[in-house]
PDB file of C-alpha atoms in Angstrom:
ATOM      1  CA  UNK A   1     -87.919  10.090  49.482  1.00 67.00           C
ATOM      2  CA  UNK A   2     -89.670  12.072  52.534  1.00 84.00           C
ATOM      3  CA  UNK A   3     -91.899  10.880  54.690  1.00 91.00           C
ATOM      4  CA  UNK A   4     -94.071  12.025  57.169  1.00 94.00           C
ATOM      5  CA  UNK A   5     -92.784  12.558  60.806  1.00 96.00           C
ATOM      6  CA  UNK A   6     -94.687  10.935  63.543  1.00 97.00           C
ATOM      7  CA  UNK A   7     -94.416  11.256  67.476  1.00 98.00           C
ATOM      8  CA  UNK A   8     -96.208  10.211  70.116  1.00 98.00           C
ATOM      9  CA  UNK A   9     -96.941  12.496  73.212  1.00 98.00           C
ATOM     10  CA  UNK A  10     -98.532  11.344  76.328  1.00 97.00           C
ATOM     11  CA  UNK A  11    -100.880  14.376  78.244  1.00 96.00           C
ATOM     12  CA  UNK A  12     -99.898  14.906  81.442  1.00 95.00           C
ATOM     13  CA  UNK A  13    -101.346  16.717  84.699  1.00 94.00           C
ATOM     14  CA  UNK A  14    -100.323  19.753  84.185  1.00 95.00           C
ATOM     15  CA  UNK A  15    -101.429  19.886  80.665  1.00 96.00           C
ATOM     16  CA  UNK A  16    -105.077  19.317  81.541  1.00 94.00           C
ATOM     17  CA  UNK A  17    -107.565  22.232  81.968  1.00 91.00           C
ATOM     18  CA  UNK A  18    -110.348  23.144  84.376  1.00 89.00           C
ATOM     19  CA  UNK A  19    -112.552  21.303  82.019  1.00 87.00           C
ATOM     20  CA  UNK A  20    -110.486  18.173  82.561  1.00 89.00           C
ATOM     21  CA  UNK A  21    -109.065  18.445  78.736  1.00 92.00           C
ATOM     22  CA  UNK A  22    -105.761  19.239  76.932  1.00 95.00           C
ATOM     23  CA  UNK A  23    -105.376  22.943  76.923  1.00 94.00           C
ATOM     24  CA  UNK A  24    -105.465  24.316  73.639  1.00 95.00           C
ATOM     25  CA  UNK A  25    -101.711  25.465  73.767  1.00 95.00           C
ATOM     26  CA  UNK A  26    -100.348  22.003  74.694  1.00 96.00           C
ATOM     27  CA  UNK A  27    -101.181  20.928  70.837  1.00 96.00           C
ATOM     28  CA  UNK A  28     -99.252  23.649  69.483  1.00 96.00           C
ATOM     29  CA  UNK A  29     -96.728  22.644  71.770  1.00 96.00           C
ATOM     30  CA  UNK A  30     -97.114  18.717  70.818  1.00 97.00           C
ATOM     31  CA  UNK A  31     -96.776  20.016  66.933  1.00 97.00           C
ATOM     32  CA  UNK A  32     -94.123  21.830  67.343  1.00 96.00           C
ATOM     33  CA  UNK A  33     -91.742  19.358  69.276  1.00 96.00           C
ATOM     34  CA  UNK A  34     -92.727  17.249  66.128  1.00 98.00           C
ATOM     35  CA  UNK A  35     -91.639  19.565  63.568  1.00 97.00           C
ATOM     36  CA  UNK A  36     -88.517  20.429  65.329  1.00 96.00           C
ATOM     37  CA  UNK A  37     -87.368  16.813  64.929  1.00 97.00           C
ATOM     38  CA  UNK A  38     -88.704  15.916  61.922  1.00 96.00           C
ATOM     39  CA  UNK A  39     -86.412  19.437  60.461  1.00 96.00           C
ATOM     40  CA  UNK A  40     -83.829  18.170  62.380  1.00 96.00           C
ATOM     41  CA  UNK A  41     -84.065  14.959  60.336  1.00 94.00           C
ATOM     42  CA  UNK A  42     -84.191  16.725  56.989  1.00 94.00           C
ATOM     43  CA  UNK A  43     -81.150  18.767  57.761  1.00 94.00           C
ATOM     44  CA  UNK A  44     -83.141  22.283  57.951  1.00 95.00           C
ATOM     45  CA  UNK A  45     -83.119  22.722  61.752  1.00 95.00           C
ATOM     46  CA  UNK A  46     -83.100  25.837  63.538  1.00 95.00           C
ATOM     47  CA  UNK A  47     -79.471  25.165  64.283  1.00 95.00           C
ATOM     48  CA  UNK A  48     -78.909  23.876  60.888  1.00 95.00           C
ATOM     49  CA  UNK A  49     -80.187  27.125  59.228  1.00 96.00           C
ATOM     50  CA  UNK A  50     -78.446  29.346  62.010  1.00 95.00           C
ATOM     51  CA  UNK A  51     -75.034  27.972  60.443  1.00 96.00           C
ATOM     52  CA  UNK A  52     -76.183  30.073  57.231  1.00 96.00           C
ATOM     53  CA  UNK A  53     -77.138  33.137  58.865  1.00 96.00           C
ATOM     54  CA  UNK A  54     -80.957  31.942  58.544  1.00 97.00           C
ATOM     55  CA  UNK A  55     -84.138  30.758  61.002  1.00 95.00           C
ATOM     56  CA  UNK A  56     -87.293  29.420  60.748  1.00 96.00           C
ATOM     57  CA  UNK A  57     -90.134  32.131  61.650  1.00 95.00           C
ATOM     58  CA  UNK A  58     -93.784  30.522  62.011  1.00 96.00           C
ATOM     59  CA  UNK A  59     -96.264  33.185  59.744  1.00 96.00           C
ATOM     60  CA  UNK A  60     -99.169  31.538  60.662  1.00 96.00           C
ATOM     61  CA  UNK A  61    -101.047  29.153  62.009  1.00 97.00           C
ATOM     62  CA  UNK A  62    -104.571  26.949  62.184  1.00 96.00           C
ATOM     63  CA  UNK A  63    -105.441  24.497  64.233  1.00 97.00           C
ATOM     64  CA  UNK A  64    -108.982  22.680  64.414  1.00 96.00           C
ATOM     65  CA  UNK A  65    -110.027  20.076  67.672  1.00 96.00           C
ATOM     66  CA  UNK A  66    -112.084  17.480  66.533  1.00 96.00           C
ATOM     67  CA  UNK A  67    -112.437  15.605  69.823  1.00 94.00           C
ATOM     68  CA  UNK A  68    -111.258  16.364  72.999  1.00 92.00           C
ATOM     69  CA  UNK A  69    -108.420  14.953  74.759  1.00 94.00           C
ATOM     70  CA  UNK A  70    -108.188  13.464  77.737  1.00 92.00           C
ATOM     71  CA  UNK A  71    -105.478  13.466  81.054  1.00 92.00           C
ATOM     72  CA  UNK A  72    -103.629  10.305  80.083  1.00 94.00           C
ATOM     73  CA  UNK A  73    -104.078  10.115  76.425  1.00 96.00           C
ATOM     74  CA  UNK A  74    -101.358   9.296  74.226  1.00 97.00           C
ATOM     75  CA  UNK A  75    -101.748  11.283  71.009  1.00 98.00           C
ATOM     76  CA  UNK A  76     -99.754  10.575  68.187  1.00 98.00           C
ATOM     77  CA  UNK A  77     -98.533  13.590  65.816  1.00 98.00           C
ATOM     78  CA  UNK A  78     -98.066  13.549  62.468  1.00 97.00           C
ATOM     79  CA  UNK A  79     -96.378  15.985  60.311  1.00 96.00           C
ATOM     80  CA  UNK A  80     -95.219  16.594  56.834  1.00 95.00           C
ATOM     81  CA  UNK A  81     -94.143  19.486  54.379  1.00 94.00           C
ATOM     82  CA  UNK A  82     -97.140  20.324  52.341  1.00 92.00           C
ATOM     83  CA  UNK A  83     -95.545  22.885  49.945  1.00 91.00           C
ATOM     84  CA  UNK A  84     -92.907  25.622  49.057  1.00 91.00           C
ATOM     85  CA  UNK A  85     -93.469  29.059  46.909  1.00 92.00           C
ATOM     86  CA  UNK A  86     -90.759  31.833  47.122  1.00 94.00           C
ATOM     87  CA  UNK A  87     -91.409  33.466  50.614  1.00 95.00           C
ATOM     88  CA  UNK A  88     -93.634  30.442  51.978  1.00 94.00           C
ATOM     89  CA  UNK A  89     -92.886  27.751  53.201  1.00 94.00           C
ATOM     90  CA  UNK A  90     -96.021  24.828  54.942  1.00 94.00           C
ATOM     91  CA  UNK A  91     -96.104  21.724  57.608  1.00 95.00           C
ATOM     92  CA  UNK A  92     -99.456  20.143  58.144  1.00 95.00           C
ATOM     93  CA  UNK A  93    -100.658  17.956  60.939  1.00 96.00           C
ATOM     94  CA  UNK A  94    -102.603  15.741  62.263  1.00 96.00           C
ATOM     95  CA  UNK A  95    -103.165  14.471  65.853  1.00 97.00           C
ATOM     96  CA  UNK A  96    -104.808  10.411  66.426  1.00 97.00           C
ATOM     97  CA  UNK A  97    -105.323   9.091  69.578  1.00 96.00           C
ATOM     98  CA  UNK A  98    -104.785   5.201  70.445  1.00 95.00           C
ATOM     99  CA  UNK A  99    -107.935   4.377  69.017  1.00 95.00           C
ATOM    100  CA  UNK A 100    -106.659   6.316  65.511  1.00 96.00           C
ATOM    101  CA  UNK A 101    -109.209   8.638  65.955  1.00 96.00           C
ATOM    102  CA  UNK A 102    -108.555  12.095  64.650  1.00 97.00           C
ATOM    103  CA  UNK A 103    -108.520  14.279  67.461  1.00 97.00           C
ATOM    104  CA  UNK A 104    -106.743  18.056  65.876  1.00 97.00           C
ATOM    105  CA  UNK A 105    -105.394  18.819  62.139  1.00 96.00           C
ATOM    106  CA  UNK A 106    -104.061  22.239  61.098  1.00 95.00           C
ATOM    107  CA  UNK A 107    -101.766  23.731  58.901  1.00 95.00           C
ATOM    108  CA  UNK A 108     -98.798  26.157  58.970  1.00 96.00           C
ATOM    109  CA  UNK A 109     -96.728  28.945  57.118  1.00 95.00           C
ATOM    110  CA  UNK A 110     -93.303  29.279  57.841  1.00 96.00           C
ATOM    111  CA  UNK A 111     -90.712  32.174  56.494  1.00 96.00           C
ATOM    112  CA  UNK A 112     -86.841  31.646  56.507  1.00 97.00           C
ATOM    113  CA  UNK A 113     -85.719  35.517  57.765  1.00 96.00           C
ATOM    114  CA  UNK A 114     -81.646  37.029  57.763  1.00 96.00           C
ATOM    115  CA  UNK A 115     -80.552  36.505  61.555  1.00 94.00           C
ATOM    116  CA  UNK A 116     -78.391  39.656  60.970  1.00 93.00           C
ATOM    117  CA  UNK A 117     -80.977  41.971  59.324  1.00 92.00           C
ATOM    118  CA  UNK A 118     -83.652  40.459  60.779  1.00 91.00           C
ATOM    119  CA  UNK A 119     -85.870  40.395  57.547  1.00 93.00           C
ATOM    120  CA  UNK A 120     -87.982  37.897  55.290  1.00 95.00           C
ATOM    121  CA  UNK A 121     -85.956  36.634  52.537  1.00 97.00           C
ATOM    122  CA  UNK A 122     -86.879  34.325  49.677  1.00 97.00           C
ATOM    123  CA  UNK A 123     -86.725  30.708  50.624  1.00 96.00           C
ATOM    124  CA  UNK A 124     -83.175  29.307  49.690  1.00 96.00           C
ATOM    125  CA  UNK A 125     -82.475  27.065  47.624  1.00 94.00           C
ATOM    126  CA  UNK A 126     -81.027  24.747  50.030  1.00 93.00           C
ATOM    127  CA  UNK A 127     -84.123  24.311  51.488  1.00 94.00           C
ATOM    128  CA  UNK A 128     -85.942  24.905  48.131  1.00 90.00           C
ATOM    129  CA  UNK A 129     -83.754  21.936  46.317  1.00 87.00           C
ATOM    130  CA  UNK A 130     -84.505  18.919  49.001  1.00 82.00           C
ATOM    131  CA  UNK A 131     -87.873  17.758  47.390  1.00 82.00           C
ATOM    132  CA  UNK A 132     -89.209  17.855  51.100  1.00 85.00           C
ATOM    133  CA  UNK A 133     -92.876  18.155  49.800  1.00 86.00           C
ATOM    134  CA  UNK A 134     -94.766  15.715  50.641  1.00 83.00           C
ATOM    135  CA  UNK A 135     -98.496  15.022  48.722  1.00 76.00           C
ATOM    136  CA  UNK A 136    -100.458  13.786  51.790  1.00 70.00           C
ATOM    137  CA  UNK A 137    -103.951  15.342  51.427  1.00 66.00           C
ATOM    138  CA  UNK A 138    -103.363  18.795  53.491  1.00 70.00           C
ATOM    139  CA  UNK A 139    -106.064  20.875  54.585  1.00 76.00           C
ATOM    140  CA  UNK A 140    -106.369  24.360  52.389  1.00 78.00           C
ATOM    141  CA  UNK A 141    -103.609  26.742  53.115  1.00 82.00           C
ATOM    142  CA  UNK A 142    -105.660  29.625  54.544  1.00 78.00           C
ATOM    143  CA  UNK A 143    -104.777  32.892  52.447  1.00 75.00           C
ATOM    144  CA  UNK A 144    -107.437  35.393  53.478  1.00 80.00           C
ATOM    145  CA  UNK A 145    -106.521  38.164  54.916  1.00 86.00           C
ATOM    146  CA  UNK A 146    -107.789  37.948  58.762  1.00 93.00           C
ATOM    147  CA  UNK A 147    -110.644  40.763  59.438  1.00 90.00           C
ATOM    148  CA  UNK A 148    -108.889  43.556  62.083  1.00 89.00           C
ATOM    149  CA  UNK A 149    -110.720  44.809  65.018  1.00 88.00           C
ATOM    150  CA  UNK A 150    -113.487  47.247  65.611  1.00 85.00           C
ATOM    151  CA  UNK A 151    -115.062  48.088  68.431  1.00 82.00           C
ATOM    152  CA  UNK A 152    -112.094  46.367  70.930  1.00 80.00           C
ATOM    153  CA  UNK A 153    -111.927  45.460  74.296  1.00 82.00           C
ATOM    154  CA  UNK A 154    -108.711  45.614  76.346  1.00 82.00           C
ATOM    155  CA  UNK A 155    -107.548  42.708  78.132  1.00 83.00           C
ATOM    156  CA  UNK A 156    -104.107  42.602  80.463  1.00 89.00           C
ATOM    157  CA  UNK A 157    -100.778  43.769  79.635  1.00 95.00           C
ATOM    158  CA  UNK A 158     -97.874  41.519  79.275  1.00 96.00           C
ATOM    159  CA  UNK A 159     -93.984  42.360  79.741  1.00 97.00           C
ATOM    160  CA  UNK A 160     -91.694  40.220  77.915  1.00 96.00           C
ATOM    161  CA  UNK A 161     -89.142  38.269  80.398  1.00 96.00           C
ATOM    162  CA  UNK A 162     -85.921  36.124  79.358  1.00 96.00           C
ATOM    163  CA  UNK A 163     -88.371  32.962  80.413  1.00 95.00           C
ATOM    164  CA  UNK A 164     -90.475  34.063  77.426  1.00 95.00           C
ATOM    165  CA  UNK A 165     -88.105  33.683  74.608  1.00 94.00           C
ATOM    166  CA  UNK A 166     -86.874  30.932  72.421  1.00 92.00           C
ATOM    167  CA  UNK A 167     -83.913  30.044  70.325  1.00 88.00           C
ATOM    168  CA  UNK A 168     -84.464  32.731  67.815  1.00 88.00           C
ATOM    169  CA  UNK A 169     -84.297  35.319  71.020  1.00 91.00           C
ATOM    170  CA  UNK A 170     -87.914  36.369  71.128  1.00 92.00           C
ATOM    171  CA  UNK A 171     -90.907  35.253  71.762  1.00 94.00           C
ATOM    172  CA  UNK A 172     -92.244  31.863  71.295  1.00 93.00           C
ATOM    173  CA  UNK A 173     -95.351  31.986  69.428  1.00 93.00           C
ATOM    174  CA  UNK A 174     -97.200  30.266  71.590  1.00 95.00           C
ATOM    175  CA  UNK A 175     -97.049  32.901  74.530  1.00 96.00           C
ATOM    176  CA  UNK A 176     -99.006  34.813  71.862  1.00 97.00           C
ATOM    177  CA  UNK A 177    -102.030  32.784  72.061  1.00 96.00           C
ATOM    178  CA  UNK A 178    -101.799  32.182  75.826  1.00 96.00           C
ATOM    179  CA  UNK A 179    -101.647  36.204  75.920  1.00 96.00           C
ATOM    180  CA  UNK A 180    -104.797  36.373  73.529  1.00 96.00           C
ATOM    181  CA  UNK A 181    -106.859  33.865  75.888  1.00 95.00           C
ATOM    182  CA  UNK A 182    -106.412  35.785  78.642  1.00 94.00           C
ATOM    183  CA  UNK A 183    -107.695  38.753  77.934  1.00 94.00           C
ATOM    184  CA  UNK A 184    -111.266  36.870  77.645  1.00 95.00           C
ATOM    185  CA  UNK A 185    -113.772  37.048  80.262  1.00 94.00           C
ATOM    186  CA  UNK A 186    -113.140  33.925  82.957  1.00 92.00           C
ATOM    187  CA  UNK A 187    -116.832  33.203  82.573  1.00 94.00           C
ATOM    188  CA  UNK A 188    -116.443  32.739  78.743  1.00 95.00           C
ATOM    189  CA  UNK A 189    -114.041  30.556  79.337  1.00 94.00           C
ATOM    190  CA  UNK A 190    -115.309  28.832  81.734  1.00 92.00           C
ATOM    191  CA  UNK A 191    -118.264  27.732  79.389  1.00 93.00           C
ATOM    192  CA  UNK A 192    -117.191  27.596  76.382  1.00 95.00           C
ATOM    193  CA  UNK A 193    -114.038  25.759  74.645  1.00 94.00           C
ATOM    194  CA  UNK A 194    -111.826  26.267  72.019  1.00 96.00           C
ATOM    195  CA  UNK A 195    -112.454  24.860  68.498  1.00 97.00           C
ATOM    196  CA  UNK A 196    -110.672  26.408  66.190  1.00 97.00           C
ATOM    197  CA  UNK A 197    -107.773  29.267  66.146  1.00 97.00           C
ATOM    198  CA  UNK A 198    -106.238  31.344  62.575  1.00 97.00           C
ATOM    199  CA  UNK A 199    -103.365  33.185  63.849  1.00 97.00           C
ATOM    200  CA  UNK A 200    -101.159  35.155  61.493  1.00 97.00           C
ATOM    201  CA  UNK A 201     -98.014  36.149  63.935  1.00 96.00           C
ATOM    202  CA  UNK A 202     -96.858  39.659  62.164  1.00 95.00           C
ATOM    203  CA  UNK A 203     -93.880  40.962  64.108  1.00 93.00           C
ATOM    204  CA  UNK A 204     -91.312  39.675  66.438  1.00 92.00           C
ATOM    205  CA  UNK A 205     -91.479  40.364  70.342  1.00 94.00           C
ATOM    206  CA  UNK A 206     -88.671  41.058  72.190  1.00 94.00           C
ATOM    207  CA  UNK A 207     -87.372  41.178  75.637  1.00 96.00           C
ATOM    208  CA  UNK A 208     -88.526  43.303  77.716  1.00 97.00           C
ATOM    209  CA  UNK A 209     -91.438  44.468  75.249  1.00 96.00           C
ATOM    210  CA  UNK A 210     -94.588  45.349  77.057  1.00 97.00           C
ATOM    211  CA  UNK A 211     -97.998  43.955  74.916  1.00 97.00           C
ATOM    212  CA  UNK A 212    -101.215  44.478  75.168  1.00 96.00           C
ATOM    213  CA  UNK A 213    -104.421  42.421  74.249  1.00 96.00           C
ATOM    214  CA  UNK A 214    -107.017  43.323  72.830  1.00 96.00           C
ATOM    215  CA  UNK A 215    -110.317  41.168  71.438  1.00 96.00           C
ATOM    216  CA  UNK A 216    -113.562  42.200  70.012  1.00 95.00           C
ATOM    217  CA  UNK A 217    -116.286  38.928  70.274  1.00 94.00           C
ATOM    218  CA  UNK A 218    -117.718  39.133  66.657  1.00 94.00           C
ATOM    219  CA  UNK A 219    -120.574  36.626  67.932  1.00 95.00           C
ATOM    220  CA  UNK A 220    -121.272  33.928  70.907  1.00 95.00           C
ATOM    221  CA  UNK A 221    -118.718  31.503  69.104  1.00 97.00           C
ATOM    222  CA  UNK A 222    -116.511  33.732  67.186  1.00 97.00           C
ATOM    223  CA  UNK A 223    -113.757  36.375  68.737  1.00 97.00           C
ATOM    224  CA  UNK A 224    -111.260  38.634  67.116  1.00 97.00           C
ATOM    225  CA  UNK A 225    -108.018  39.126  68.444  1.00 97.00           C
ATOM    226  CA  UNK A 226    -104.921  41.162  68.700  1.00 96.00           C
ATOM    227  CA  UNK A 227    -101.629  42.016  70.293  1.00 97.00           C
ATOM    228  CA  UNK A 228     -99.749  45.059  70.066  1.00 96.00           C
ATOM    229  CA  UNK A 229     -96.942  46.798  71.562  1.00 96.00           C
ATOM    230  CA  UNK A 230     -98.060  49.269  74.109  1.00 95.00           C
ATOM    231  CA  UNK A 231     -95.934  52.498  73.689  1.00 95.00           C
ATOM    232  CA  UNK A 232     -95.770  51.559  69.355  1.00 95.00           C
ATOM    233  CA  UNK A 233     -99.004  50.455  68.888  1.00 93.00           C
ATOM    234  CA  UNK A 234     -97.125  47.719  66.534  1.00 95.00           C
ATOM    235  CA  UNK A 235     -99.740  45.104  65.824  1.00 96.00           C
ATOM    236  CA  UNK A 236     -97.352  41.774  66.664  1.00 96.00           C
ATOM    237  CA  UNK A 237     -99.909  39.267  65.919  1.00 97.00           C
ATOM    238  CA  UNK A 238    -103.684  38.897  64.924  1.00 97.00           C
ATOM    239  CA  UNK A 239    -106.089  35.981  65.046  1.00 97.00           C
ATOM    240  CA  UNK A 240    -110.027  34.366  65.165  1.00 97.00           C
ATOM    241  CA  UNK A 241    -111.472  31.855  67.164  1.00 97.00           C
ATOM    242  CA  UNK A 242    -114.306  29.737  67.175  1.00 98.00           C
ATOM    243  CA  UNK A 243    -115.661  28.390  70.095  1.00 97.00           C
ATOM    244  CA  UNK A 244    -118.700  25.971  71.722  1.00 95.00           C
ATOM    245  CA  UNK A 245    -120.543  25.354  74.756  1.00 93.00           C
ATOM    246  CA  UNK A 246    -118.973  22.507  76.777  1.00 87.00           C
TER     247      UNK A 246
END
């Protein structure tokens, strides 16, 4: 029988804000340092699926704060694998702090993809066969299809350096958000904090790759976002935010 993975991360200086709270980031960071082990565990590790020719790919992401977190908190992680279909594969979480609060809970989509070719392929059945699914009271998958942009504003440009990439040699996904949050106006940010993000990641980037980012603010607490290759115009990842006044 599974069970769900937990870990416990302490926030540290660095990880704190100008706000005096975790950055947004560092929780997809906690999360995935959790899900690394607990696939690890399972037998289905990056390295594990490597030996086949396969890798994990993360499709998409949502993550929802509940409470802030403070410099100095120690916030537990759990994680668990919510469900399988043939392309699809999902990890939920949830963050507690000492006090078993509930601080952050999301959900995740994962794809297995051939190193070689570099394409999706159906999830296989040594992955499919494990009974890894775990019943645990998820949050709903989200499925829609996230709105594109309109009217856009152009943010900075990014160029993709060897510091950038991960194990799968490109970029870690969560350069992509850090990308997207820059491109908002300091002020914004400076009054306003992060709530929620929905970010569907659509195409790898790779070194040397120069991006561009692009947002169009739908309304005071809701923004539209997007990344694409400059010279392309490939889209490599799209999300929405929701934010509120500190």
């Amino acid at each position: 029988m599974v069970n769900p993975y937990f870990e416990k991360f302490k926030v540290r200086a660095a990880e704190i804000g100008p706000n005096g709270k975790a950055k947004f980031p560092v929780l997809i960071n906690f999360f995935q340092e959790a899900a690394w082990q607990h696939a690890d565990a399972l037998g289905v590790s990056v390295p594990a699926l490597m030996e086949k020719g396969h890798t994990w790919v993360l499709h998409r992401l949502f993550l929802r704060v509940v409470k802030p977190i403070e410099k100095n908190e120690v916030v537990e992680v759990e994680t668990w694998p919510s469900d399988i279909e043939k392309f699809f594969t999902f990890r939920d979480m949830r963050f507690k702090n000492e006090r078993q609060e509930l601080v952050a809970e999301g959900c995740t989509a994962w794809v297995v993809i051939d190193v070689e070719k570099r394409r999706l392929i159906p999830v296989p059945d040594y992955i499919t066969g494990g009974n890894f699914v775990i019943e645990n009271n998820h949050l709903p998958h989200p499925t829609d299809k996230l709105p594109s942009l309109g009217e856009a504003l152009s943010g900075p440009e990014f160029k993709v350096y060897y510091q950038h990439l991960d194990q799968n040699n490109h970029v870690n996904n969560v350069h992509y958000l850090e990308w997207m949050l820059a491109s908002l106006p300091q002020d914004y940010l400076l009054h306003m904090s992060l709530k929620e993000i929905d970010i569907q990641f659509k195409s790898e980037c790779v070194l040397n790759d120069e991006i561009v980012s692009e947002f169009q603010q739908l309304s005071d607490t809701e923004i539209i976002h997007s990344l694409k290759e400059k010279y392309s115009k490939r889209e490599v990842a799209r999300a929405i935010s929701t934010w509120e006044e500190r």
